[in-house]
Coordinates of C-alpha atoms and ligand atoms in Angstrom, one line a residue:
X1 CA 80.3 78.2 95.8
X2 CA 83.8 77.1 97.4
X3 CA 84.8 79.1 100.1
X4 CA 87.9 81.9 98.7
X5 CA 91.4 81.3 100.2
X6 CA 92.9 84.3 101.8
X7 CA 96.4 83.5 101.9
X8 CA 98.6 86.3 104.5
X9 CA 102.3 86.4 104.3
X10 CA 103.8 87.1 107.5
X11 CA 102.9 87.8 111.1
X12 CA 104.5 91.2 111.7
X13 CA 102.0 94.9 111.9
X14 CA 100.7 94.5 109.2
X15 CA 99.8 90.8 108.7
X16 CA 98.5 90.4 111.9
X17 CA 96.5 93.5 111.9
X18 CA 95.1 91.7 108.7
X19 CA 94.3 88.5 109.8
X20 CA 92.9 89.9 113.3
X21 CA 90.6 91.9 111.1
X22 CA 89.6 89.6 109.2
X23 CA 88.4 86.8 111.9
X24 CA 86.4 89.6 113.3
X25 CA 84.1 90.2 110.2
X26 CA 83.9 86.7 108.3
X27 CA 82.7 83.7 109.3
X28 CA 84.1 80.7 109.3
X29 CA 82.2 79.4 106.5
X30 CA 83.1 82.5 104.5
X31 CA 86.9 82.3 103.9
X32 CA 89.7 80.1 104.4
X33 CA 92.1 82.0 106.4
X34 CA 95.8 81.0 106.1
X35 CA 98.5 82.8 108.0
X36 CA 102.0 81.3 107.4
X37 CA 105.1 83.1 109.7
X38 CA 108.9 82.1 109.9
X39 CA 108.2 81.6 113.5
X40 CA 105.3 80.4 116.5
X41 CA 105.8 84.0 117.6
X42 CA 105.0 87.8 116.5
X43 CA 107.9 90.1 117.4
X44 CA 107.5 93.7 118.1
X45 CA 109.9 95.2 115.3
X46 CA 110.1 98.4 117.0
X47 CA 111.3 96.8 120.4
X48 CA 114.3 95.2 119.0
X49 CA 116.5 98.1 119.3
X50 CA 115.8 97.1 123.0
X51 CA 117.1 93.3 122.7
X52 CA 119.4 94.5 121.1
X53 CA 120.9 96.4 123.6
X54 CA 119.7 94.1 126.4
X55 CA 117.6 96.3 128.0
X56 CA 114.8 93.7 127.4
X57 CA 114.6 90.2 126.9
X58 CA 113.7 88.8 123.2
X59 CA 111.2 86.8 125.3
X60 CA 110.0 90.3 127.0
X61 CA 109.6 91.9 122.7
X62 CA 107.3 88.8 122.0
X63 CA 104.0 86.8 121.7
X64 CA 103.0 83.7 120.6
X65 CA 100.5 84.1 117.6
X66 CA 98.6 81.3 118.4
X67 CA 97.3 83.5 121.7
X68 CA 95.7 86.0 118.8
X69 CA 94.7 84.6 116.4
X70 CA 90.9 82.2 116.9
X71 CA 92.1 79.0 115.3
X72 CA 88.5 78.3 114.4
X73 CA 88.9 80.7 111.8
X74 CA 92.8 81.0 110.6
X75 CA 94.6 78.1 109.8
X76 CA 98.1 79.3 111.2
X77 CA 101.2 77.3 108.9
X78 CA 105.0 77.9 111.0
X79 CA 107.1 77.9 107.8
X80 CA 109.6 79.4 106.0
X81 CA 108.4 81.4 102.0
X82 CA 110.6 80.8 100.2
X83 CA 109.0 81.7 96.7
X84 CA 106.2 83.9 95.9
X85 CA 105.0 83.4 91.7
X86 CA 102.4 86.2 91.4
X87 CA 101.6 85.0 87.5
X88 CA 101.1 81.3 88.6
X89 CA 99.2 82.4 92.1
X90 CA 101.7 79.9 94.2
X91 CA 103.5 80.4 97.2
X92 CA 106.5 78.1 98.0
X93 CA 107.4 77.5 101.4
X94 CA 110.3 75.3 102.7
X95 CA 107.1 73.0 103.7
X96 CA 105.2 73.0 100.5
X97 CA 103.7 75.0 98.3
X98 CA 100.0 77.1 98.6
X99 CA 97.6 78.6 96.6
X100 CA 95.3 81.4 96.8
X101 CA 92.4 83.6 95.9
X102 CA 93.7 86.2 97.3
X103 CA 96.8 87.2 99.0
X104 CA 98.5 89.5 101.3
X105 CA 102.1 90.0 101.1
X106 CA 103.3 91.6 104.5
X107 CA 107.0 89.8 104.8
X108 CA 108.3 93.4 106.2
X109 CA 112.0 94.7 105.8
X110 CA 115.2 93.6 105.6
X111 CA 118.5 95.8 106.6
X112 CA 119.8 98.0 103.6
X113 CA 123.6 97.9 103.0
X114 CA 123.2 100.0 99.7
X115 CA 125.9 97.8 98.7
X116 CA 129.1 99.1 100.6
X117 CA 132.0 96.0 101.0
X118 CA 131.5 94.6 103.7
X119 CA 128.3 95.4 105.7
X120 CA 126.8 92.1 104.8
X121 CA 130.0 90.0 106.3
X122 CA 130.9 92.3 108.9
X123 CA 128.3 94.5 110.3
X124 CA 125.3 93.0 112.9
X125 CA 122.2 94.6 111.9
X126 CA 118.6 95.4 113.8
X127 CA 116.6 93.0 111.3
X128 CA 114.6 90.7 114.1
X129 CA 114.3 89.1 117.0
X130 CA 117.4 86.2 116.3
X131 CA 119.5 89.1 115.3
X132 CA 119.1 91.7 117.8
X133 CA 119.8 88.8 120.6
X134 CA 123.3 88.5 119.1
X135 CA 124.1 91.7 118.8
X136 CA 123.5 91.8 122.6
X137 CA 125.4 88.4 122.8
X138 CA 128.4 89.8 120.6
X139 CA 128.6 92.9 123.2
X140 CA 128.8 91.1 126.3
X141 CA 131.3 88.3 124.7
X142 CA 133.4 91.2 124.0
X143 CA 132.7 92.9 127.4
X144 CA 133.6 89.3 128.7
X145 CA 136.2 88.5 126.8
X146 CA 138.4 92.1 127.3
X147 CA 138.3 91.5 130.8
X148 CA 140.0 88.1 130.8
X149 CA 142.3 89.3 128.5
X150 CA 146.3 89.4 129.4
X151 CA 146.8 92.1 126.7
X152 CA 143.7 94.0 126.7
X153 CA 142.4 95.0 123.4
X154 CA 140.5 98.0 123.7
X155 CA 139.1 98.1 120.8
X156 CA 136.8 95.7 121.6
X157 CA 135.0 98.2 123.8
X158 CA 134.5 100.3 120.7
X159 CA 130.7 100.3 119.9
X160 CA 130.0 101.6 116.2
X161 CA 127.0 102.5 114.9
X162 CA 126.0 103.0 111.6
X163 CA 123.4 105.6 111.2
X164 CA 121.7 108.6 113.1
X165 CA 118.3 107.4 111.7
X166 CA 115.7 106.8 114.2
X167 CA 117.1 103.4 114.8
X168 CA 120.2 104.2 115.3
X169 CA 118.8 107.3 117.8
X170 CA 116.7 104.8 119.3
X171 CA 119.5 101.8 119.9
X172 CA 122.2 104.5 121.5
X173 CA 119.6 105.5 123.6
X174 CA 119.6 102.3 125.4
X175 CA 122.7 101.5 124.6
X176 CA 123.5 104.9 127.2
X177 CA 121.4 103.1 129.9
X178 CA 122.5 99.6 129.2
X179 CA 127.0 100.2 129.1
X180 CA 127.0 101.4 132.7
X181 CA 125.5 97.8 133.9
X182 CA 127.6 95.5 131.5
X183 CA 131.0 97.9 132.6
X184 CA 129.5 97.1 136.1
X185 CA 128.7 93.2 135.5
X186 CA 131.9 92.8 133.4
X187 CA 134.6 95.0 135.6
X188 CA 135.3 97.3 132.7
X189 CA 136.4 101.3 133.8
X190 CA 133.8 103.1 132.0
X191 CA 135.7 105.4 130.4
X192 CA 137.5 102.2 128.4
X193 CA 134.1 102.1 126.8
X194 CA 133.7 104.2 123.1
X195 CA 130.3 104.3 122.0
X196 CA 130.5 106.0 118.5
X197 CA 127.3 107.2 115.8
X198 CA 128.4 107.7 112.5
X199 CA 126.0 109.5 110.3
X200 CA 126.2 109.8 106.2
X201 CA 124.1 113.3 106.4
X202 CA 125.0 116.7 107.9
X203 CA 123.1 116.2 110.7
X204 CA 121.4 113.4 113.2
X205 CA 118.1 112.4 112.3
X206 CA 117.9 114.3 108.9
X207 CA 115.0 116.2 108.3
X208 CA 113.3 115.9 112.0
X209 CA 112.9 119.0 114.1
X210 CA 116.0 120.9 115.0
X211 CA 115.3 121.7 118.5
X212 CA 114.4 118.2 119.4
X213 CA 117.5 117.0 117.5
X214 CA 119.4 119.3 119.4
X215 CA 118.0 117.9 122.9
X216 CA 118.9 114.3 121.9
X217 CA 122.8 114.6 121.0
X218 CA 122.9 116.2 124.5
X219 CA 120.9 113.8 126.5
X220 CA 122.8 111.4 124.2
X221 CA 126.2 113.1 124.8
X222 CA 125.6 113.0 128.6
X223 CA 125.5 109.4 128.7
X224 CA 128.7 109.2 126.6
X225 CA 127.8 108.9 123.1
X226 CA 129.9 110.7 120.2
X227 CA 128.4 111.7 117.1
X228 CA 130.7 111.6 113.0
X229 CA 128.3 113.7 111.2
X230 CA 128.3 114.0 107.8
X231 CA 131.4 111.0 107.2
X232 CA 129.1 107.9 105.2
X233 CA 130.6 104.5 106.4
X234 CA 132.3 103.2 103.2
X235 CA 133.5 99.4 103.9
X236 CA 133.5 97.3 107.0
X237 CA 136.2 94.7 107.5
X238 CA 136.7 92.3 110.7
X239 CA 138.5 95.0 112.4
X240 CA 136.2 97.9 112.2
X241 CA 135.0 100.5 109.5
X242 CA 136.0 102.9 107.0
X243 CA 134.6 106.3 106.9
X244 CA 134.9 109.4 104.8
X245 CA 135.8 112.4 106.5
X246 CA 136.6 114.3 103.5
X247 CA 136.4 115.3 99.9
X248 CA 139.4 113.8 98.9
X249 CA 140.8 110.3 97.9
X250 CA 142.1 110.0 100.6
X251 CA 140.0 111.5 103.3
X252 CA 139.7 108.0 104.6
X253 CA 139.9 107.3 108.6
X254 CA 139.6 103.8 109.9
X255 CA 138.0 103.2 113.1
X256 CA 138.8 100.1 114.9
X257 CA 135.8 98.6 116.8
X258 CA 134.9 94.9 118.5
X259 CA 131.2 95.7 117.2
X260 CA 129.3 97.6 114.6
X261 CA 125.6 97.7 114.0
X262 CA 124.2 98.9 111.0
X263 CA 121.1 100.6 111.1
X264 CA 121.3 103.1 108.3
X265 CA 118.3 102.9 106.3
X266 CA 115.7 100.0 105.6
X267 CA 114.3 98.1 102.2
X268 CA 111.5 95.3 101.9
X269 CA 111.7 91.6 101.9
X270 CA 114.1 89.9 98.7
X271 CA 111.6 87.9 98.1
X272 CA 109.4 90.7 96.5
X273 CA 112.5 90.9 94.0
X274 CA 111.8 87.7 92.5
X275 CA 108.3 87.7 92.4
X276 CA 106.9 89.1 89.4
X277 CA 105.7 92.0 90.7
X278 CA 107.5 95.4 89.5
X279 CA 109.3 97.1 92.4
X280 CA 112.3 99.2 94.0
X281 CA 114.5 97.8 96.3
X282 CA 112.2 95.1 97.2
X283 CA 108.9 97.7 98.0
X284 CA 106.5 97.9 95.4
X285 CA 104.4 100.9 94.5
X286 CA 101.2 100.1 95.3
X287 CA 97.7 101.4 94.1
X288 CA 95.7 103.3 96.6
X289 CA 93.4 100.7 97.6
X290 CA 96.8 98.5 98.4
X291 CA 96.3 95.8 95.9
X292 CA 100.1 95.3 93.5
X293 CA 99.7 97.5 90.0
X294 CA 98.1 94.3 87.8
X295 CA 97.8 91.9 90.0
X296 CA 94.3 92.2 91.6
X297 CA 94.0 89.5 93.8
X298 CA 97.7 90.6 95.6
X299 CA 98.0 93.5 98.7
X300 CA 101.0 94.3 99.5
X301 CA 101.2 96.1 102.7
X302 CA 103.6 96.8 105.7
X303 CA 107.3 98.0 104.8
X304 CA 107.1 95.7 101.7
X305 CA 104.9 98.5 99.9
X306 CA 105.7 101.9 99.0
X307 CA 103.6 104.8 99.2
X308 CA 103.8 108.3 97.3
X309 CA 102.9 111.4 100.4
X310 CA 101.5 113.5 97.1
X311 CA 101.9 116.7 99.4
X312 CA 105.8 116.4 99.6
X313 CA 106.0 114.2 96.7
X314 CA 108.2 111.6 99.3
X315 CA 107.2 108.3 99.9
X316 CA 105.8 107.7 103.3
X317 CA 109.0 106.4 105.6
X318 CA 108.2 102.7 106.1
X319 CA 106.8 102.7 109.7
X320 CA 104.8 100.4 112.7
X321 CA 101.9 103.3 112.5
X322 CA 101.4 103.3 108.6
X323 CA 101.6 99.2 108.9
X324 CA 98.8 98.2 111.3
X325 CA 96.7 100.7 109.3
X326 CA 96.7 99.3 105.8
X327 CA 96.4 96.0 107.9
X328 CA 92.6 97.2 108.6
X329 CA 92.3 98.7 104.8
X330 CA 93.2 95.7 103.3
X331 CA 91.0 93.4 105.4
X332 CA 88.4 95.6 104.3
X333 CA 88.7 95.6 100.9
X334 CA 89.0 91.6 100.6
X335 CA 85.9 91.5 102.3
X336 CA 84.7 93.9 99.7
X337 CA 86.4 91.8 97.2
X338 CA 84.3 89.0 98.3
X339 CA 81.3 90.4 98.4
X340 CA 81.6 92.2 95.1
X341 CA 82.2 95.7 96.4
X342 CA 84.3 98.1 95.0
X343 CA 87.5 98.9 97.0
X344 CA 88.4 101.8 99.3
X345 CA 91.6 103.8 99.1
X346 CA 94.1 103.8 102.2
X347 CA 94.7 106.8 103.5
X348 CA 97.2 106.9 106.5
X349 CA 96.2 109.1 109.6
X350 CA 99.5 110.4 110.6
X351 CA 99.7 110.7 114.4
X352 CA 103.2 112.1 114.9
X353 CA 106.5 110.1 115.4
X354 CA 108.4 109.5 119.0
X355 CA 112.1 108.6 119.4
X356 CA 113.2 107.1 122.4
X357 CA 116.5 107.8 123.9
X358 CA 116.4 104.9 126.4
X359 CA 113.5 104.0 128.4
X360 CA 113.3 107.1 130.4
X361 CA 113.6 109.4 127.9
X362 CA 112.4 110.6 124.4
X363 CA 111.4 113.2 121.9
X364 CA 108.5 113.5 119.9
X365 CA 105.7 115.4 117.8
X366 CA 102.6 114.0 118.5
X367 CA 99.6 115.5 117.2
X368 CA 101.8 118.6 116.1
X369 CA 103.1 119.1 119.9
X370 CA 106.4 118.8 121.0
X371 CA 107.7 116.9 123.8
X372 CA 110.9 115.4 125.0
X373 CA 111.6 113.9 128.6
X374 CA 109.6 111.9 130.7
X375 CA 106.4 113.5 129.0
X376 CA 107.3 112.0 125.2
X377 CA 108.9 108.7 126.9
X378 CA 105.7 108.3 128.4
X379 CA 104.0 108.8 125.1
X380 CA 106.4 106.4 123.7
X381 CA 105.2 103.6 125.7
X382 CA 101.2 104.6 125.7
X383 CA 101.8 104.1 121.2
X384 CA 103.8 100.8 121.9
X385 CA 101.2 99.1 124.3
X386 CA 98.5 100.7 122.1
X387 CA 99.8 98.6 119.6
X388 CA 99.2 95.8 121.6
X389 CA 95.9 96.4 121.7
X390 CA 94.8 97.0 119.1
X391 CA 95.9 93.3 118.2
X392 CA 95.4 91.0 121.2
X393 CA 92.9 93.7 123.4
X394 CA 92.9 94.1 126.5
X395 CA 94.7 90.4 127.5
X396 CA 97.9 90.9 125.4
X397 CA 98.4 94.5 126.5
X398 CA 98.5 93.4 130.0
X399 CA 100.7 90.7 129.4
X400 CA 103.0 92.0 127.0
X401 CA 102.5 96.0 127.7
X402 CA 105.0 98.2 129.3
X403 CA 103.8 100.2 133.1
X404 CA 107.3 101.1 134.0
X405 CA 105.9 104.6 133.9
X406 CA 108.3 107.2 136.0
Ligands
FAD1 P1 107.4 93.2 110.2 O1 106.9 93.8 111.5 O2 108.9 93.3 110.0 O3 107.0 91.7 110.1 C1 107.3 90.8 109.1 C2 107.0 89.4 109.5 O4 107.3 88.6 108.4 C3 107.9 88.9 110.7 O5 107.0 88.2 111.6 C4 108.9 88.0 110.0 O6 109.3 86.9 110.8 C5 108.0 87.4 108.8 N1 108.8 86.9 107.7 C6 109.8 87.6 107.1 N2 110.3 86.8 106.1 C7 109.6 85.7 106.1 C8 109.7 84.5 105.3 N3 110.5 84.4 104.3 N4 108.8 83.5 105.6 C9 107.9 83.7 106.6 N5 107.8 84.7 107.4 C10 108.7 85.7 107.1 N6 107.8 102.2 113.4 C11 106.9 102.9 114.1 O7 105.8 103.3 113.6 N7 107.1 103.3 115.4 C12 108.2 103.0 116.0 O8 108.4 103.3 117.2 C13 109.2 102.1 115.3 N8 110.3 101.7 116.0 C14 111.2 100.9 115.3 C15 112.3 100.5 116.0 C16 113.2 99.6 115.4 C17 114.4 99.2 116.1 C18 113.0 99.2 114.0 C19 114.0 98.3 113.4 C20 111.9 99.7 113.3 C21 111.0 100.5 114.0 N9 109.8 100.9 113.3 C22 108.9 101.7 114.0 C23 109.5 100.5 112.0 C24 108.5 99.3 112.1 O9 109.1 98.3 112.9 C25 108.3 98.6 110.7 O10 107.8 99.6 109.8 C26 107.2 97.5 110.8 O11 107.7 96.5 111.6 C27 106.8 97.0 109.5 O12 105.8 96.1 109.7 P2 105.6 94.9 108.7 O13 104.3 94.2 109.1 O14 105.7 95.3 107.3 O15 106.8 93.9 108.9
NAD2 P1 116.4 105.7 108.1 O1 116.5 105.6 106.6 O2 115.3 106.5 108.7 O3 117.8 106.3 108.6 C1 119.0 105.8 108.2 C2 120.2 106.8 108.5 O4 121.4 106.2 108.0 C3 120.0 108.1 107.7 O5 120.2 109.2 108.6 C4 121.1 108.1 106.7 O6 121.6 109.3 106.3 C5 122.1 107.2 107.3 N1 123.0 106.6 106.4 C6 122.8 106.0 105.2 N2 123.9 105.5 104.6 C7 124.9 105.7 105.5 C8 126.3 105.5 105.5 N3 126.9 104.9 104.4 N4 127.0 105.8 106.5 C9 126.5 106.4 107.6 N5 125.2 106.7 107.7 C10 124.4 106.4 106.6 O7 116.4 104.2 108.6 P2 116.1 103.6 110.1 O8 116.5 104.5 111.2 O9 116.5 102.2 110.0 O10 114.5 103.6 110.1 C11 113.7 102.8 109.2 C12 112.3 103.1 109.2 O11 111.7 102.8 110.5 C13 112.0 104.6 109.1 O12 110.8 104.8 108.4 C14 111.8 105.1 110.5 O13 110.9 106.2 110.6 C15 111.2 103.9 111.2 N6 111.5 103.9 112.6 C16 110.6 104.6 113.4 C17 110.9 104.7 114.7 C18 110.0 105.5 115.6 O14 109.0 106.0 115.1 N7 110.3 105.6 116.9 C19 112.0 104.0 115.3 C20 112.9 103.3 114.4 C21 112.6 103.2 113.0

């Protein structure tokens, strides 16, 4: 009988989790294993606010793939998809095309501008590894560049960003730690420095717990970060961004600012758009046992699915956590697939969430507790190198991990 072809889509959370899983419990004369990423190299999504910032390296936030993956097994292909035809079962990638048995689509998310004029020209946004690097080069050339300047433009000091989501939380945090070195390293007068969150919603991190909230706009505050609550961003234009402050036509402010990241909200990859498969802004609703409504040979997993939490009726926020867990479920199930078993459904094991406010500091609820300070920053750092783990053992954790522990 020929050997099936298990064709994975990306090597963020939840591909790799996939394909790690995978080589684990077949054989190599059981499956070919294909793996195909836009780069040599997994990055840790939920590190980038770091690069970003320049708190850490992009080589520090990641790994090759080739140092996880047994190439006995998976045949790894560095290439671009370009085109994913569901009905025909072909994949097109800027190196040819593939096809499959079954596949896994886990091309992850893709910064949401909802549409507002501007964001896409103007705005630098969070979305990977090559992106968060210039958003830290675009801050120090404007760090750089102010102080060489005859007529100083202040404005260029002016750091907007878009959102009081987790990322944006996350990014000011270090951002707070990161604008003391560059005034240093740059001979800028701190106080020349704006470093302003505008947020859509009434409050910062809508819908997380008050008192933790509360803690993080004042640890925030104390490092020199403003808050706009409730005043959406509007447009962006070269200069800066438009927000609305009021009811009216024209309760319109403009703030004028050298850069502005956007990091208000998330969706999944375009391609999902033009794939056949039925979906909302690029995540598609998948059935419990992760396999795409009609399709049965496709998973979709990661932040390119979408899940219904039935007891809030909500869909689960995209996240690392939920990721790496269908990336188990769905290795299982192909293997079940294979061996003509029926399916089981994916049920996430919600842990908590932790928001770090730079690297020595954070707030959480983990396992229904509470924590903020060093306690939940350390907690922060036990999930990411868990992560770690849990794909490349002990090796990769070591390698990669973070022991910076105060
Ligand atoms: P990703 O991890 O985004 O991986 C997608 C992969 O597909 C990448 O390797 C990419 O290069 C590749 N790819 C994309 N397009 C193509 C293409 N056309 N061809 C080939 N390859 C392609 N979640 C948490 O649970 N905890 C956190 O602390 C947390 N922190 C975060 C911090 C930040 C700053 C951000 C932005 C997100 C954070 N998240 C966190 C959310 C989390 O990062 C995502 O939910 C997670 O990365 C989704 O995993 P994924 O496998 O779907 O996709
Ligand atoms: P999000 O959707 O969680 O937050 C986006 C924020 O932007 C919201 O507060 C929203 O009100 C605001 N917003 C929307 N439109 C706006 C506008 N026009 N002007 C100003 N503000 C606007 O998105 P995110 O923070 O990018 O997070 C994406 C996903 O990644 C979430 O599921 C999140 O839980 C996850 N994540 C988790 C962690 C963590 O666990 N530590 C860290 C980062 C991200």
């Amino acid at each position: 009988m020929k050997r099936p072809t298990i064709l994975v889509l990306g090597a963020g959370y939840g591909g790799l989790m996939t394909v790690v899983n995978l080589q684990k419990s077949l054989g190599a004369d059981e499956a070919d294993i294909v793996l195909i990423n836009k780069n040599d190299y997994h990055y840790e999504s939920t590190w980038l606010h770091e690069a970003a910032a320049g708190t850490l390296t992009p080589e520090q936030v990641r790994y090759d793939i080739a140092s996880v993956i047994n190439s006995n097994k998976v045949k790894f292909i560095e290439a671009e998809v370009t085109g994913i035809d569901v009905e025909a079962k072909n994949v097109k990638t800027n190196l040819g095309s593939h096809t499959y048995d079954y596949l896994v689509i886990a091309l992850g998310f893709e910064g949401e501008t909802f549409g507002i004029k501007g964001l896409d020209q103007y705005a630098l946004s969070i979305a990977n590894v090559k992106a968060a690097r210039q958003i830290r080069d675009h801050m120090e050339y404007q760090f750089a560049t102010w102080s060489t300047e005859e007529v100083k433009d202040d404005s260029r000091l002016t750091i907007i960003v878009g959102g009081a989501g987790f990322t944006g939380i996350e990014y000011l945090g270090e951002l707070g730690n990161r604008v003391p070195e560059l005034c240093k390293e740059y001979d800028v007068p701190a106080k020349k420095v704006r470093i302003l969150c505008v947020e859509a919603a009434p409050m910062v991190l809508p819908g997380f717990d008050p008192e933790l909230v509360e803690y993080a706009v004042r640890q925030l505050g104390a490092k020199g970060v403003e808050f706009s609550i409730g005043t959406p961003v509007v447009e962006a234009t070269a200069e800066g961004v438009m927000i609305k402050t009021g009811e009216g036509e024209d309760d319109i402010e403009f703030i004028k600012a050298g850069t502005v990241v956007w990091a208000a909200g998330v969706r999944g990859n375009r391609l999902i758009e033009e794939s056949g498969i039925e979906n909302m802004r690029a995540r598609v609703k998948v059935n419990k046992d992760l396999r795409a409504p009609g399709f049965d040979n496709v998973f979709v997993i990661g932040d390119c699915s979408l899940m219904i939490n039935e007891a809030i009726n909500r869909p689960y926020p995209p996240t690392a956590q939920i990721a790496m867990q269908q990336g188990d479920v769905c290795a299982k199930n192909i293997i079940s697939l294979i061996q003509g078993k029926p399916t089981m459904e994916f049920v996430p094991d919600l842990k908590g969430s932790v928001c770090s406010l730079g690297d020595d500091d954070a707030i959480g609820v983990v396992f229904d507790k509470k924590l903020t300070g060093k306690k939940a920053s350390f907690m922060k750092k036990m999930i990411d190198n868990r992560a770690l783990f849990m794909v490349g053992g002990v090796g990769l954790t070591i390698k990669k991990g973070k022991f910076n522990i105060l």
